[in-house]
Tab-separated table of C-alpha atoms in Angstrom:
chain	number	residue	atom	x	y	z
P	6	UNK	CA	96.040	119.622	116.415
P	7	UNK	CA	92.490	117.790	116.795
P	8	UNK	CA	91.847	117.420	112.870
P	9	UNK	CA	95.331	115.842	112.862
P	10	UNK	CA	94.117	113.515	115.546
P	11	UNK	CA	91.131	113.095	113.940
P	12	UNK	CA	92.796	111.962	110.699
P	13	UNK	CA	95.635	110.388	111.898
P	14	UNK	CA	92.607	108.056	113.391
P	15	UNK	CA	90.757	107.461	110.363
P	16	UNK	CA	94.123	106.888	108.660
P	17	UNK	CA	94.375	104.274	111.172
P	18	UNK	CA	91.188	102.936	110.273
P	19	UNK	CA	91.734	103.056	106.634
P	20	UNK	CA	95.139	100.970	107.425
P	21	UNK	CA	93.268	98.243	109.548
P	22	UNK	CA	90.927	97.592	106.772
P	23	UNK	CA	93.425	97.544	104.047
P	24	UNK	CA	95.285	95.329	106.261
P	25	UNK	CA	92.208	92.307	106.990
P	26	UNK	CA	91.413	92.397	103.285
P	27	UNK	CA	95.346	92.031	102.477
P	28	UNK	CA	95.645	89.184	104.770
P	29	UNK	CA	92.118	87.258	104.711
P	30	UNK	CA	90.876	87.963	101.472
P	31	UNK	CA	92.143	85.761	98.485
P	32	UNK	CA	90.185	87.745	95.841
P	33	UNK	CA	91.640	90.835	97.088
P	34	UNK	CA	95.920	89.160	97.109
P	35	UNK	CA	95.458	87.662	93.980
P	36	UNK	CA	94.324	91.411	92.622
P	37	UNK	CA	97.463	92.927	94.397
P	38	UNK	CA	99.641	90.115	92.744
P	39	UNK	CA	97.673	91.240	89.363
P	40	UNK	CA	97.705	94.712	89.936
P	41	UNK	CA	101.773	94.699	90.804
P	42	UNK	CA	102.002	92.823	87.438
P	43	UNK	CA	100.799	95.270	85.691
P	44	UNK	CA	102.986	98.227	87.166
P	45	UNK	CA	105.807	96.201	85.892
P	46	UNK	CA	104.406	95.830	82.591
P	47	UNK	CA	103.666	99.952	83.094
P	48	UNK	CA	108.055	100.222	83.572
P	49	UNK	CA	109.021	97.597	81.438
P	50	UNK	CA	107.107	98.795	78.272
P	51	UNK	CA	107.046	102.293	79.179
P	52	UNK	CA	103.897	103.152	78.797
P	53	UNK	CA	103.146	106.960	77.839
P	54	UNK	CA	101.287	109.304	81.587
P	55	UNK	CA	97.968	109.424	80.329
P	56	UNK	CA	98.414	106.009	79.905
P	57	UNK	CA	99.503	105.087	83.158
P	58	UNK	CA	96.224	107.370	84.644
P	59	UNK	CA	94.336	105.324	83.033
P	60	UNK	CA	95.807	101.814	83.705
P	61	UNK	CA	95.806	103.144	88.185
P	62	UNK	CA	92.429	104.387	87.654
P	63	UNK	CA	91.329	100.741	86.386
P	64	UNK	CA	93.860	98.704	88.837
P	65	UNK	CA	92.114	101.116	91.561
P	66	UNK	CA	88.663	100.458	90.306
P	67	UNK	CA	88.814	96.631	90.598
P	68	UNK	CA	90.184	97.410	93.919
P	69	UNK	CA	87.679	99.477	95.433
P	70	UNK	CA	85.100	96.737	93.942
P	71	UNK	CA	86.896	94.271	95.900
P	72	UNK	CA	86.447	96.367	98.644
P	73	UNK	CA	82.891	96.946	98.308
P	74	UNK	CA	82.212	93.373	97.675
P	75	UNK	CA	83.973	92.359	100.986
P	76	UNK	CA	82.042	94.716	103.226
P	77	UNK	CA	78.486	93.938	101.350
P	78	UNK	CA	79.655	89.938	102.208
P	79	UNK	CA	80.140	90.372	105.882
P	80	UNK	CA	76.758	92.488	106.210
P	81	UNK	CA	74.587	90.366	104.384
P	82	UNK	CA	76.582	87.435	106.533
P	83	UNK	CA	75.537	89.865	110.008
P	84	UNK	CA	71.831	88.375	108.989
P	85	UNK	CA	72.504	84.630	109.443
P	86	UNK	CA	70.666	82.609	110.917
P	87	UNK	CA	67.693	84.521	109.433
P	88	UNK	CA	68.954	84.943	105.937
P	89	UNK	CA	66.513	86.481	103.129
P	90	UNK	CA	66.129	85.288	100.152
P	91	UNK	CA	67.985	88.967	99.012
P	92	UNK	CA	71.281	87.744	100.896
P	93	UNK	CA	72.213	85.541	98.076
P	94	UNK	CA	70.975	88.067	95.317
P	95	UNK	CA	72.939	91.434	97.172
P	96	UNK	CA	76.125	89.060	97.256
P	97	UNK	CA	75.855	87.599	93.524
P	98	UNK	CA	75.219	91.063	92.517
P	99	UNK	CA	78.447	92.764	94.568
P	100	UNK	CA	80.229	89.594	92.594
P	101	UNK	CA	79.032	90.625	89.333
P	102	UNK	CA	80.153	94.297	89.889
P	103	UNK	CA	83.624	92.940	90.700
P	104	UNK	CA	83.942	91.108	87.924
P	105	UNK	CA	82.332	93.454	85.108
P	106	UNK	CA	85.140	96.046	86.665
P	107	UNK	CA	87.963	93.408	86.214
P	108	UNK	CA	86.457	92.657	82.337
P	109	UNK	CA	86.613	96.543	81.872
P	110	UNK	CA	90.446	96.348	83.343
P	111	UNK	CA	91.324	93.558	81.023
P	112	UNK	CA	89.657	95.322	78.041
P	113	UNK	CA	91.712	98.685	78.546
P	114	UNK	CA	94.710	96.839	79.779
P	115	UNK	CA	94.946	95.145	75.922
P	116	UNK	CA	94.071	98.454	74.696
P	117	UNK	CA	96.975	100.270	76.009
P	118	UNK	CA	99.620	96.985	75.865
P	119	UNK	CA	99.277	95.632	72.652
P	120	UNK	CA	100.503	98.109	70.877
P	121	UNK	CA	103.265	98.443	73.185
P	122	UNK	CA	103.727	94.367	72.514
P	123	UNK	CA	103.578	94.800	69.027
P	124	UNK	CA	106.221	97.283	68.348
């Protein structure tokens, strides 16, 4: 009963987080509206399993960067008013991570669509 607990906390956690980025990050709502796109490109052109594996694990990816992005922001924000000259590089470099995972997304989404457009 205590590792339920335990999780059902975390869970909790997990939720809360989701939640603040869903509702005060634009980045993050514009990759949900993206990211639901994309499922409904998944049903309407019916893509194959393996290729829906591969189009979550990218939507997922970009997510996660988001993520990572978002809590780098708000730690390197914790230093204010003494920000180091790092602070700007750590978030420019979080940005760049997001965005070289959102140019591999694009890359595969073609990949896997415009075939599907094609035919």
């Amino acid at each position: 009963m205590r590792r339920f607990k335990s999780f059902a906390i975390s869970l909790r956690h997990a939720i809360n987080g989701l939640s603040y980025a869903v509702s005060n990050e634009k980045n993050f709502q514009n990759e949900i509206i993206v990211a639901c796109l994309v499922i409904a490109a998944m049903i309407f052109y019916k893509v194959s399993p393996s290729e829906m594996i591969v189009l979550f694990l990218v939507i997922m990816g970009v997510l996660v960067m988001e993520l990572l992005n978002t809590v780098m922001e708000r730690i390197a924000d914790i230093l204010k008013p003494k920000v180091h000259p790092y602070v700007r590089v750590i978030k420019d470099l979080m940005a760049a991570s997001v965005l070289v995972s959102s140019l591999l997304a694009i890359i595969i989404g073609l990949i896997i669509f415009i075939p599907h457009i094609m035919a």
